[in-house]
Coordinates of C-alpha atoms in Angstrom, one line a residue:
Chain H
X10 CA 145.8 76.0 89.8
X11 CA 142.3 76.3 88.6
X12 CA 139.8 73.5 89.0
X13 CA 139.6 70.7 86.4
X14 CA 136.0 70.4 85.4
X15 CA 136.0 68.0 82.5
X16 CA 138.0 65.1 81.0
X17 CA 139.1 67.4 78.3
X18 CA 140.6 69.7 80.9
X19 CA 142.1 66.8 82.7
X20 CA 143.8 65.5 79.6
X21 CA 145.1 69.1 79.0
X22 CA 146.5 69.3 82.5
X23 CA 148.2 65.9 82.1
X24 CA 149.8 66.9 78.8
X25 CA 151.5 69.8 80.6
X26 CA 153.1 67.6 83.3
X27 CA 156.8 66.8 83.2
X28 CA 158.0 63.5 81.8
X29 CA 156.6 60.5 83.6
X30 CA 157.7 56.8 83.4
X31 CA 154.9 54.3 82.9
X32 CA 155.8 50.8 83.9
X33 CA 153.6 48.1 82.2
X34 CA 153.4 44.7 83.7
X35 CA 153.3 42.2 80.9
X36 CA 152.5 44.3 77.9
X37 CA 151.0 41.6 75.7
X38 CA 147.8 42.6 74.0
X39 CA 146.5 45.1 71.4
X40 CA 144.5 47.1 73.9
X41 CA 147.6 47.8 75.9
X42 CA 149.7 48.8 72.9
X43 CA 147.0 51.0 71.6
X44 CA 146.8 52.8 75.0
X45 CA 150.5 53.2 75.2
X46 CA 150.8 54.7 71.7
X47 CA 147.8 57.0 72.3
X48 CA 149.4 58.1 75.6
X49 CA 152.8 58.7 73.8
X50 CA 150.9 61.0 71.4
X51 CA 149.2 63.0 74.1
X52 CA 151.5 63.1 77.1
X53 CA 155.2 63.3 77.8
X54 CA 155.8 59.7 78.9
X55 CA 158.6 57.2 78.8
X56 CA 157.6 53.5 79.0
X57 CA 159.1 50.5 80.6
X58 CA 157.4 47.5 79.0
X59 CA 157.9 44.1 80.6
X60 CA 157.0 41.0 78.7
X61 CA 157.9 39.1 75.5
X62 CA 160.4 41.3 73.6
X63 CA 159.3 40.1 70.2
X64 CA 155.6 40.6 70.9
X65 CA 156.2 44.1 72.3
X66 CA 158.4 45.2 69.4
X67 CA 155.8 43.9 66.9
X68 CA 152.9 45.4 68.9
X69 CA 154.5 48.9 69.1
X70 CA 155.5 48.9 65.4
X71 CA 152.1 47.6 64.4
X72 CA 150.4 50.6 66.2
X73 CA 153.1 53.1 65.0
X74 CA 154.4 53.6 68.5
X75 CA 157.6 55.5 69.3
X76 CA 159.9 52.7 70.3
X77 CA 162.7 55.1 71.2
X78 CA 160.6 56.2 74.2
X79 CA 160.2 52.6 75.4
X80 CA 162.6 50.4 77.3
X81 CA 161.6 46.7 76.8
X82 CA 162.4 44.3 79.5
X83 CA 162.1 40.7 78.3
X84 CA 160.3 38.5 80.8
X85 CA 159.2 34.9 80.2
X86 CA 155.8 35.0 81.7
X87 CA 153.3 37.3 83.5
X88 CA 154.5 36.6 87.1
X89 CA 158.1 37.4 86.1
X90 CA 157.0 40.5 84.3
X91 CA 155.0 41.6 87.3
X92 CA 157.9 41.0 89.7
X93 CA 160.2 43.1 87.4
X94 CA 157.7 45.9 87.1
X95 CA 157.3 46.1 90.9
X96 CA 161.1 46.1 91.2
X97 CA 161.3 49.1 88.9
X98 CA 158.8 51.0 90.9
X99 CA 160.4 50.1 94.2
X100 CA 163.8 51.3 92.8
X101 CA 162.2 54.7 92.0
X102 CA 162.5 54.1 88.2
X103 CA 158.9 54.4 87.4
X104 CA 156.1 56.9 88.2
X105 CA 153.0 54.9 87.4
X106 CA 152.3 51.1 87.4
X107 CA 149.9 49.8 84.8
X108 CA 148.5 46.3 84.3
X109 CA 149.0 44.6 81.0
X110 CA 148.0 41.0 80.5
X111 CA 148.3 40.1 84.2
X112 CA 145.4 39.0 86.4
X113 CA 144.3 42.0 88.5
X114 CA 143.9 39.9 91.7
X115 CA 147.5 38.6 91.3
X116 CA 148.9 42.0 90.7
X117 CA 147.2 43.6 93.7
X118 CA 148.2 40.7 96.0
X119 CA 151.8 41.2 94.9
X120 CA 151.6 45.0 95.4
X121 CA 150.1 44.5 98.9
X122 CA 152.9 42.2 100.1
X123 CA 155.1 43.8 102.7
X124 CA 158.2 43.0 100.5
X125 CA 156.8 44.9 97.5
X126 CA 158.2 48.2 98.6
X127 CA 155.1 49.8 97.2
X128 CA 153.1 50.1 100.4
X129 CA 152.9 53.3 102.3
X130 CA 150.9 52.2 105.3
X131 CA 147.8 53.7 103.9
X132 CA 144.7 51.9 102.6
X133 CA 144.7 51.3 98.9
X134 CA 141.4 52.2 97.2
X135 CA 139.9 52.2 93.7
X136 CA 138.8 55.6 92.5
X137 CA 136.4 55.6 89.7
X138 CA 136.0 59.0 88.1
X139 CA 133.2 59.9 85.6
X140 CA 132.1 62.9 83.7
X141 CA 128.5 63.7 84.6
X142 CA 127.0 65.9 81.9
X143 CA 124.1 67.1 84.0
X144 CA 126.3 69.0 86.4
X145 CA 126.7 72.6 85.2
X146 CA 130.3 73.4 86.3
X147 CA 132.5 70.8 87.7
X148 CA 131.3 67.6 85.9
X149 CA 133.8 65.2 87.5
X150 CA 132.3 62.8 90.0
X151 CA 134.1 60.0 91.9
X152 CA 132.7 56.7 93.1
X153 CA 134.7 54.6 95.6
X154 CA 135.5 51.9 96.5
X155 CA 134.3 49.2 94.2
X156 CA 137.5 47.2 94.0
X157 CA 139.8 47.0 97.0
X158 CA 138.3 46.8 100.6
X159 CA 135.8 44.0 100.9
X160 CA 134.0 45.1 104.0
X161 CA 135.1 48.6 104.9
X162 CA 134.6 49.6 108.5
X163 CA 134.3 53.1 109.8
X164 CA 138.1 53.8 109.9
X165 CA 138.5 52.3 106.5
X166 CA 135.9 54.7 105.2
X167 CA 137.9 57.6 106.6
X168 CA 140.8 56.4 104.5
X169 CA 138.5 56.0 101.5
X170 CA 137.5 59.6 101.8
X171 CA 141.1 60.7 102.3
X172 CA 142.2 59.0 99.1
X173 CA 139.3 60.4 97.0
X174 CA 139.9 63.9 98.5
X175 CA 143.5 63.7 97.4
X176 CA 142.4 63.0 93.8
X177 CA 140.0 66.0 94.0
X178 CA 142.8 68.2 95.3
X179 CA 145.1 67.0 92.6
X180 CA 142.4 68.0 90.1
X181 CA 142.3 71.5 91.7
X182 CA 139.1 71.0 93.6
X183 CA 140.2 72.2 97.1
X184 CA 137.0 71.5 98.9
X185 CA 135.2 68.6 97.3
X186 CA 131.7 67.7 98.4
X187 CA 131.6 64.2 99.7
X188 CA 128.3 62.3 99.9
X189 CA 128.2 59.2 102.1
X190 CA 125.6 57.0 100.4
X191 CA 123.1 54.6 101.8
X192 CA 119.6 53.5 100.8
X193 CA 118.0 56.3 102.7
X194 CA 118.8 59.8 104.0
X195 CA 117.4 58.9 107.4
X196 CA 119.4 57.4 110.3
X197 CA 118.2 53.8 110.5
X198 CA 119.8 52.0 113.4
X199 CA 119.5 48.6 111.8
X200 CA 121.3 49.8 108.7
X201 CA 124.9 50.3 109.6
X202 CA 125.8 52.4 106.6
X203 CA 123.5 55.1 107.8
X204 CA 125.2 55.2 111.2
X205 CA 128.7 55.2 109.6
X206 CA 127.5 58.1 107.4
X207 CA 126.3 60.1 110.4
X208 CA 129.6 59.5 112.2
X209 CA 131.7 60.4 109.2
X210 CA 129.8 63.7 108.8
X211 CA 130.4 64.6 112.4
X212 CA 134.1 63.7 112.1
X213 CA 134.3 66.2 109.3
X214 CA 132.6 68.8 111.4
X215 CA 135.1 68.2 114.2
X216 CA 138.1 68.5 111.9
X217 CA 138.9 64.8 112.0
X218 CA 138.3 64.5 108.3
X219 CA 139.7 67.6 106.4
X220 CA 139.9 69.1 103.0
X221 CA 136.3 68.5 102.1
X222 CA 132.7 68.8 103.1
X223 CA 131.1 65.6 104.1
X224 CA 127.4 64.8 104.5
X225 CA 125.4 61.6 104.8
X226 CA 123.5 59.5 104.8
X227 CA 122.2 60.4 101.4
X228 CA 120.5 58.3 98.8
X229 CA 121.9 58.7 95.3
X230 CA 119.1 60.9 94.1
X231 CA 119.7 63.4 96.9
X232 CA 123.4 63.4 96.3
X233 CA 123.1 64.2 92.6
X234 CA 119.9 66.2 92.3
X235 CA 119.1 69.5 94.0
X236 CA 115.4 69.0 92.9
X237 CA 115.2 65.6 94.5
X238 CA 116.8 66.9 97.7
X239 CA 114.4 69.8 97.8
X240 CA 111.4 67.6 97.4
X241 CA 112.6 65.6 100.4
X242 CA 113.1 68.9 102.4
X243 CA 116.8 68.1 102.9
X244 CA 119.2 70.7 104.0
X245 CA 122.6 69.7 103.1
X246 CA 125.7 71.4 101.8
X247 CA 126.4 68.4 99.7
X248 CA 123.0 67.3 98.3
X249 CA 122.6 68.0 94.6
X250 CA 126.3 68.7 94.2
X251 CA 128.2 65.7 95.4
X252 CA 131.6 65.3 93.8
X253 CA 132.7 62.2 95.7
X254 CA 130.3 59.3 96.3
X255 CA 131.4 57.0 99.1
X256 CA 129.3 54.0 98.5
X257 CA 128.0 52.0 101.5
X258 CA 130.0 48.9 100.6
X259 CA 132.1 47.4 97.8
X260 CA 129.1 45.8 96.1
X261 CA 127.2 49.1 95.9
X262 CA 130.3 50.9 94.6
X263 CA 131.1 48.3 92.0
X264 CA 127.5 48.1 90.7
X265 CA 127.1 51.9 90.8
X266 CA 130.4 52.5 88.9
X267 CA 129.6 49.8 86.3
X268 CA 126.1 51.2 85.9
X269 CA 127.5 54.5 84.7
X270 CA 129.2 52.6 81.9
X271 CA 126.7 50.0 81.1
X272 CA 123.4 51.8 81.7
X273 CA 124.5 55.4 81.2
X274 CA 127.4 55.2 78.7
X275 CA 129.2 57.9 80.6
X276 CA 133.0 58.4 80.1
X277 CA 135.2 57.3 82.9
X278 CA 138.7 56.8 84.3
X279 CA 140.0 54.8 87.2
X280 CA 143.0 54.6 89.3
X281 CA 144.1 52.9 92.5
X282 CA 145.4 55.3 95.1
X283 CA 147.3 54.7 98.4
X284 CA 150.4 53.0 97.2
X285 CA 153.8 54.7 96.4
X286 CA 152.6 55.3 92.9
X287 CA 149.2 55.5 91.1
X288 CA 148.2 52.1 89.9
X289 CA 146.2 51.6 86.7
X290 CA 144.2 48.4 86.2
X291 CA 142.5 48.9 82.8
X292 CA 140.1 46.0 82.0
X293 CA 140.0 44.6 78.5
X294 CA 136.3 45.7 78.2
X295 CA 137.3 49.3 78.9
X296 CA 136.8 51.7 76.0
X297 CA 140.0 53.2 74.6
X298 CA 139.2 56.6 75.9
X299 CA 138.8 55.2 79.4
X300 CA 142.4 54.0 79.2
X301 CA 143.7 57.4 78.0
X302 CA 141.7 59.2 80.7
X303 CA 143.1 56.8 83.3
X304 CA 146.7 57.4 82.2
X305 CA 146.0 61.1 82.3
X306 CA 144.7 60.8 85.9
X307 CA 147.7 58.6 86.8
X308 CA 150.1 61.3 85.5
X309 CA 148.3 64.0 87.4
X310 CA 148.4 62.0 90.6
X311 CA 152.1 61.3 90.2
X312 CA 152.8 64.9 89.6
X313 CA 150.8 65.9 92.6
X314 CA 152.6 63.5 94.9
X315 CA 155.9 64.7 93.6
X316 CA 155.0 68.3 94.4
X317 CA 153.4 67.3 97.8
X318 CA 156.7 65.5 98.7
X319 CA 158.7 68.6 98.0
X320 CA 156.6 70.9 100.2
Chain Z
X6 CA 100.5 35.1 76.5
X7 CA 103.4 36.4 74.6
X8 CA 106.3 38.0 76.4
X9 CA 106.1 41.7 77.2
X10 CA 109.4 43.2 75.9
X11 CA 108.9 47.0 76.3
X12 CA 107.0 49.5 78.4
X13 CA 104.8 50.2 75.4
X14 CA 103.8 46.6 75.3
X15 CA 103.3 46.6 79.1
X16 CA 101.0 49.6 78.8
X17 CA 99.1 47.9 76.1
X18 CA 98.7 44.7 78.2
X19 CA 97.4 46.8 81.1
X20 CA 94.9 48.6 78.9
X21 CA 93.4 45.2 78.1
X22 CA 92.9 44.2 81.7
X23 CA 89.5 44.1 83.3
X24 CA 88.4 47.0 85.5
X25 CA 90.7 47.5 88.5
X26 CA 90.1 49.7 91.6
X27 CA 92.9 51.9 92.6
X28 CA 92.9 53.0 96.3
X29 CA 94.8 56.2 96.9
X30 CA 96.0 57.1 100.4
X31 CA 95.6 60.8 100.8
X32 CA 95.3 62.1 97.3
X33 CA 96.4 65.6 97.9
X34 CA 98.9 66.8 95.3
X35 CA 99.1 67.7 91.6
X36 CA 101.4 64.8 90.7
X37 CA 98.8 62.3 92.2
X38 CA 95.9 63.9 90.3
X39 CA 97.8 63.9 87.1
X40 CA 98.7 60.3 87.4
X41 CA 95.1 59.3 88.2
X42 CA 93.8 61.2 85.3
X43 CA 96.4 59.8 82.9
X44 CA 95.6 56.3 84.2
X45 CA 91.9 56.9 83.6
X46 CA 92.7 57.8 80.0
X47 CA 94.8 54.7 79.4
X48 CA 93.3 52.0 81.6
X49 CA 90.0 50.7 82.8
X50 CA 90.2 51.8 86.4
X51 CA 87.9 53.0 89.2
X52 CA 89.5 55.1 91.9
X53 CA 88.8 55.3 95.6
X54 CA 90.4 58.6 96.7
X55 CA 90.9 59.2 100.4
X56 CA 91.6 62.7 101.6
X57 CA 90.1 66.2 101.7
X58 CA 87.0 66.1 99.5
X59 CA 87.3 69.7 98.4
X60 CA 90.9 69.4 97.4
X61 CA 90.3 66.1 95.5
X62 CA 87.2 67.5 93.7
X63 CA 89.1 70.6 92.7
X64 CA 92.2 68.6 91.7
X65 CA 90.3 66.2 89.5
X66 CA 88.3 68.9 87.8
X67 CA 91.5 71.0 87.3
X68 CA 93.2 68.1 85.5
X69 CA 89.9 67.2 83.6
X70 CA 89.6 63.9 85.4
X71 CA 86.5 61.7 85.2
X72 CA 85.0 62.2 88.6
X73 CA 82.2 59.7 87.8
X74 CA 84.8 56.9 88.0
X75 CA 86.0 58.1 91.4
X76 CA 84.7 57.5 94.9
X77 CA 85.9 60.2 97.2
X78 CA 86.2 59.3 100.9
X79 CA 86.7 62.4 103.0
X80 CA 89.4 62.1 105.6
X81 CA 90.8 64.8 107.9
X82 CA 94.5 63.9 107.7
X83 CA 97.0 61.5 106.2
X84 CA 96.9 58.9 108.9
X85 CA 93.1 58.7 108.8
X86 CA 93.2 58.5 105.0
X87 CA 95.8 55.8 105.2
X88 CA 93.8 53.8 107.7
X89 CA 90.7 54.0 105.5
X90 CA 92.6 53.0 102.4
X91 CA 94.0 49.9 104.1
X92 CA 90.5 49.1 105.3
X93 CA 89.2 49.2 101.7
X94 CA 91.9 46.9 100.6
X95 CA 91.3 44.5 103.5
X96 CA 87.6 44.4 102.7
X97 CA 88.4 43.4 99.1
X98 CA 87.1 46.6 97.7
X99 CA 90.4 47.7 96.1
X100 CA 92.9 46.0 93.7
X101 CA 95.9 48.3 94.0
X102 CA 97.1 50.5 96.9
X103 CA 98.8 53.7 95.9
X104 CA 100.5 56.3 98.1
X105 CA 99.4 59.9 97.8
X106 CA 100.7 62.6 100.2
X107 CA 101.6 60.1 102.9
X108 CA 105.1 59.3 104.2
X109 CA 106.3 56.1 102.6
X110 CA 107.8 54.8 105.8
X111 CA 104.5 55.4 107.7
X112 CA 102.5 53.7 105.0
X113 CA 104.7 50.6 104.9
X114 CA 104.7 50.4 108.7
X115 CA 100.9 50.3 108.7
X116 CA 100.8 47.8 105.9
X117 CA 103.2 45.5 107.7
X118 CA 101.2 45.5 110.9
X119 CA 99.6 42.2 111.7
X120 CA 96.2 43.9 112.0
X121 CA 96.4 45.5 108.5
X122 CA 94.9 42.4 106.8
X123 CA 97.3 43.1 103.9
X124 CA 100.0 40.6 104.8
X125 CA 100.3 37.2 103.2
X126 CA 103.1 35.8 105.2
X127 CA 105.5 36.5 102.4
X128 CA 108.4 39.0 102.4
X129 CA 107.5 42.4 100.8
X130 CA 110.0 43.7 98.3
X131 CA 110.4 46.6 96.1
X132 CA 110.7 45.7 92.4
X133 CA 112.3 48.4 90.2
X134 CA 111.6 47.8 86.5
X135 CA 113.5 49.6 83.8
X136 CA 113.7 49.5 80.0
X137 CA 117.2 48.8 78.9
X138 CA 117.6 50.0 75.3
X139 CA 120.8 47.9 74.6
X140 CA 119.0 44.6 75.0
X141 CA 117.8 43.4 71.6
X142 CA 114.6 41.5 72.4
X143 CA 113.2 41.7 75.9
X144 CA 114.3 45.1 77.2
X145 CA 112.8 44.9 80.6
X146 CA 115.2 44.5 83.5
X147 CA 114.4 44.4 87.2
X148 CA 116.5 45.6 90.1
X149 CA 115.6 44.5 93.7
X150 CA 115.4 45.2 96.6
X151 CA 116.3 48.8 97.1
X152 CA 113.5 49.7 99.6
X153 CA 112.2 47.1 101.9
X154 CA 114.6 44.5 103.6
X155 CA 117.5 46.3 105.3
X156 CA 119.9 43.4 105.6
X157 CA 118.5 40.4 103.6
X158 CA 119.9 37.0 104.6
X159 CA 120.0 34.0 102.4
X160 CA 116.4 33.0 102.9
X161 CA 115.2 36.6 102.4
X162 CA 117.1 36.6 99.1
X163 CA 115.2 33.5 98.1
X164 CA 112.0 35.5 98.7
X165 CA 113.3 38.4 96.8
X166 CA 114.0 36.2 93.8
X167 CA 110.5 34.7 94.1
X168 CA 108.8 38.0 94.1
X169 CA 110.7 39.3 91.1
X170 CA 110.1 36.0 89.2
X171 CA 106.4 36.5 89.8
X172 CA 106.6 39.9 88.1
X173 CA 108.5 38.3 85.2
X174 CA 105.9 35.6 84.9
X175 CA 103.1 38.2 85.0
X176 CA 104.9 39.9 82.1
X177 CA 104.9 36.7 80.1
X178 CA 108.5 35.8 80.7
X179 CA 108.2 32.2 81.9
X180 CA 111.9 31.6 82.6
X181 CA 113.6 34.9 83.5
X182 CA 117.4 35.0 83.9
X183 CA 118.3 36.0 87.4
X184 CA 121.8 37.5 88.1
X185 CA 122.9 37.5 91.8
X186 CA 125.2 40.5 91.9
X187 CA 128.3 41.1 93.8
X188 CA 131.5 43.1 93.3
X189 CA 133.2 40.2 91.6
X190 CA 132.3 37.0 89.7
X191 CA 134.6 35.0 91.9
X192 CA 133.8 33.3 95.2
X193 CA 135.5 35.4 97.8
X194 CA 135.0 33.9 101.3
X195 CA 135.3 37.2 103.1
X196 CA 132.6 38.7 100.9
X197 CA 129.3 37.2 102.0
X198 CA 127.4 38.3 98.9
X199 CA 129.5 36.0 96.8
X200 CA 128.7 33.0 99.0
X201 CA 125.0 33.8 99.0
X202 CA 125.1 34.0 95.2
X203 CA 126.8 30.6 94.9
X204 CA 124.3 29.0 97.2
X205 CA 121.3 30.6 95.5
X206 CA 122.6 29.3 92.1
X207 CA 122.8 25.8 93.5
X208 CA 119.3 26.1 95.1
X209 CA 118.1 26.9 91.6
X210 CA 119.9 23.8 90.2
X211 CA 118.3 21.6 92.9
X212 CA 114.8 22.8 92.2
X213 CA 114.6 24.8 95.5
X214 CA 114.2 28.0 93.5
X215 CA 112.0 27.5 90.4
X216 CA 110.5 29.3 87.4
X217 CA 113.8 31.0 86.5
X218 CA 117.5 30.5 85.8
X219 CA 119.8 31.8 88.5
X220 CA 123.5 32.5 88.3
X221 CA 125.9 34.3 90.5
X222 CA 128.0 35.8 91.7
X223 CA 128.2 38.2 88.8
X224 CA 129.4 41.8 88.6
X225 CA 127.1 44.1 86.8
X226 CA 129.1 44.3 83.6
X227 CA 129.0 40.5 83.2
X228 CA 125.3 40.4 84.0
X229 CA 124.5 42.9 81.3
X230 CA 127.1 42.5 78.6
X231 CA 127.9 39.3 76.7
X232 CA 131.1 41.0 75.5
X233 CA 132.3 41.7 79.1
X234 CA 131.4 38.2 80.2
X235 CA 133.3 36.7 77.2
X236 CA 136.4 38.8 78.0
X237 CA 136.3 37.3 81.4
X238 CA 136.0 33.8 80.0
X239 CA 132.7 33.4 81.9
X240 CA 130.4 30.5 81.0
X241 CA 127.0 31.4 82.4
X242 CA 123.4 31.0 81.1
X243 CA 122.6 34.4 82.6
X244 CA 125.6 36.6 81.8
X245 CA 124.9 39.2 79.2
X246 CA 121.2 38.6 79.3
X247 CA 120.1 39.1 82.9
X248 CA 116.5 40.2 83.3
X249 CA 116.4 40.2 87.1
X250 CA 119.3 41.8 89.1
X251 CA 119.3 40.7 92.7
X252 CA 121.6 43.3 94.3
X253 CA 123.9 42.3 97.1
X254 CA 122.2 44.5 99.6
X255 CA 119.7 47.3 100.0
X256 CA 122.3 50.0 99.5
X257 CA 123.5 48.5 96.3
X258 CA 120.0 48.0 94.9
X259 CA 119.0 51.5 95.9
X260 CA 122.0 53.2 94.3
X261 CA 121.8 51.0 91.2
X262 CA 118.1 51.7 90.6
X263 CA 118.6 55.4 91.2
X264 CA 121.6 55.4 88.9
X265 CA 119.5 54.3 86.0
X266 CA 117.3 57.3 86.5
X267 CA 119.9 60.0 87.5
X268 CA 123.0 58.8 85.5
X269 CA 121.3 57.0 82.6
X270 CA 117.9 58.7 82.1
X271 CA 116.2 55.4 81.6
X272 CA 112.5 54.9 81.9
X273 CA 111.2 53.0 84.9
X274 CA 108.4 51.6 87.0
X275 CA 108.2 50.3 90.5
X276 CA 105.9 48.3 92.6
X277 CA 106.0 46.6 96.0
X278 CA 105.1 42.9 95.8
X279 CA 104.3 40.4 98.5
X280 CA 101.3 41.9 100.1
X281 CA 97.7 41.0 99.3
X282 CA 97.7 43.6 96.5
X283 CA 100.4 45.4 94.6
X284 CA 101.5 48.6 96.3
X285 CA 102.7 51.7 94.5
X286 CA 104.8 54.3 96.2
X287 CA 105.4 56.9 93.6
X288 CA 107.9 59.6 94.8
X289 CA 107.3 63.2 94.0
X290 CA 110.6 63.3 92.0
X291 CA 109.3 60.6 89.7
X292 CA 108.6 61.6 86.2
X293 CA 105.0 61.4 85.1
X294 CA 105.7 58.4 82.8
X295 CA 107.1 56.5 85.7
X296 CA 103.8 56.9 87.5
X297 CA 101.9 55.6 84.6
X298 CA 104.2 52.7 84.0
X299 CA 104.0 51.8 87.7
X300 CA 100.2 51.9 87.6
X301 CA 100.3 49.7 84.5
X302 CA 102.5 47.2 86.3
X303 CA 100.2 47.3 89.3
X304 CA 97.2 46.5 87.1
X305 CA 99.1 43.6 85.4
X306 CA 100.2 42.2 88.8
X307 CA 96.7 42.5 90.2
X308 CA 95.2 40.7 87.1
X309 CA 97.9 38.0 87.4
X310 CA 97.1 37.3 91.0
X311 CA 93.4 37.1 90.3
X312 CA 94.1 34.5 87.6
X313 CA 96.6 32.6 89.8
X314 CA 94.0 32.5 92.6
X315 CA 91.5 31.0 90.2
X316 CA 93.7 28.2 89.0

């Protein structure tokens, strides 16, 4: 497949995927119904909607949704809806799990339980994907991990890279450029993130991290701007063209990702990778296009896993 | 004085300041000469320029600078120029120290030496100031510290707040709203930055941190957007109106600050606070308006310290 360079291309790819089943945990608010109906319009999806049957039926009809493509599972409350949703995924009846009116923390704790049947033994990580207009060709840039691993150590960071690289591969980018971010591009022994970055780069050189080109430490300006890297005299195969930004820690990733929305008004999608299925945790403050792009990304990841399993 | 709400107002305030002497360590490149000449045009400044006399004279004349307002101190190389510049500041002959073609790391190491005469016993910190168009009234937002303290502990963070609050006061904002950032707005015992944030908030309540309103932990969306805070059900006197963002760590501050330039194209200034004089470390990749705004901020801080000393 050719590389997906923009959100428009990503939406196009998702629309060509086979039918996917989206399981929604406690579909109970307008934003969720809107997202479902928009996704029905753009993609080939079936929905399993858990929650209050009456509210769901009313919500779908209010937004002119296609109720024939939806199975409604009546559940009394959010925890019950979440449990049923996880059951559907565990039983192989769903391809993507999406949060409705359920607390994100509660949902992820349930997913992470050994009994959930959703774990794969891999680290789960939040992949934040944005469209960066300044890049000339491939405009898709990932930031990770702003939501899952509180204090990632070196081996956790290897997993974070692996998860993000999978998303890049699913988007047709076979050799993504991975920048390991810090506050400086120089090794600074008292700043652990610069040491981790150096080690991760070498692990990539030695073939211990594959499917990508890793370089770090890099500060954000060097990762994104060829000019900034040049002025620093940096030689790096990643600088100025980074497609995956591995932030130094969860706070840096979270602030950086939110900054692209609140300071920069860029478009974005996000998905949690590493479980049996892609998990979507739209927030109520997300714009509606974010929800659609996130569902598109979920569909693409689900399709990619299916093909990878068959190999 | 009234509150300074924009960079235009900040430049206006700086232009009304008394004469300030800017000491430039190794003035040796076009960007530096441009910034000096632009500052001569806008502000009442004298310059002490250390470096190669011939290059400086040529640079000033090439950019139509006012050489009568400049004292040129011939120095053979950057370290010599840096040493002379620090000497001028130590002897009280300069009000603002600015980096020319000297390595930032080298410059700050020299400043931080006990013998420099520039230390005050306080923590030095990098204050990054940006203009945030979405805010309705006061559009100036600070991010700190992305450049000085590698792994700030709780008491370091108290100092970081103090330095940023001084800048806010100098800009006429008597009670700035300070957000202590993390990846979440909930106390998460395994995430130290959330604990620090809670403690700093309480220190503010108890009068151990004054001149501002502190709240945290906050994620960036809650700090900047009233709507996002509302959707989370947050009650906070800072959420949606934060004017000072204390990042969780140096990596988060650095990425966040650079993100406003590289992802968001916002205008900015930066200054190092905590030494005897404001220190400016323009980077070659900075836009020219960044340099002018930074000099304006340096002038305002210098004037504010002078008045504070006299009280």
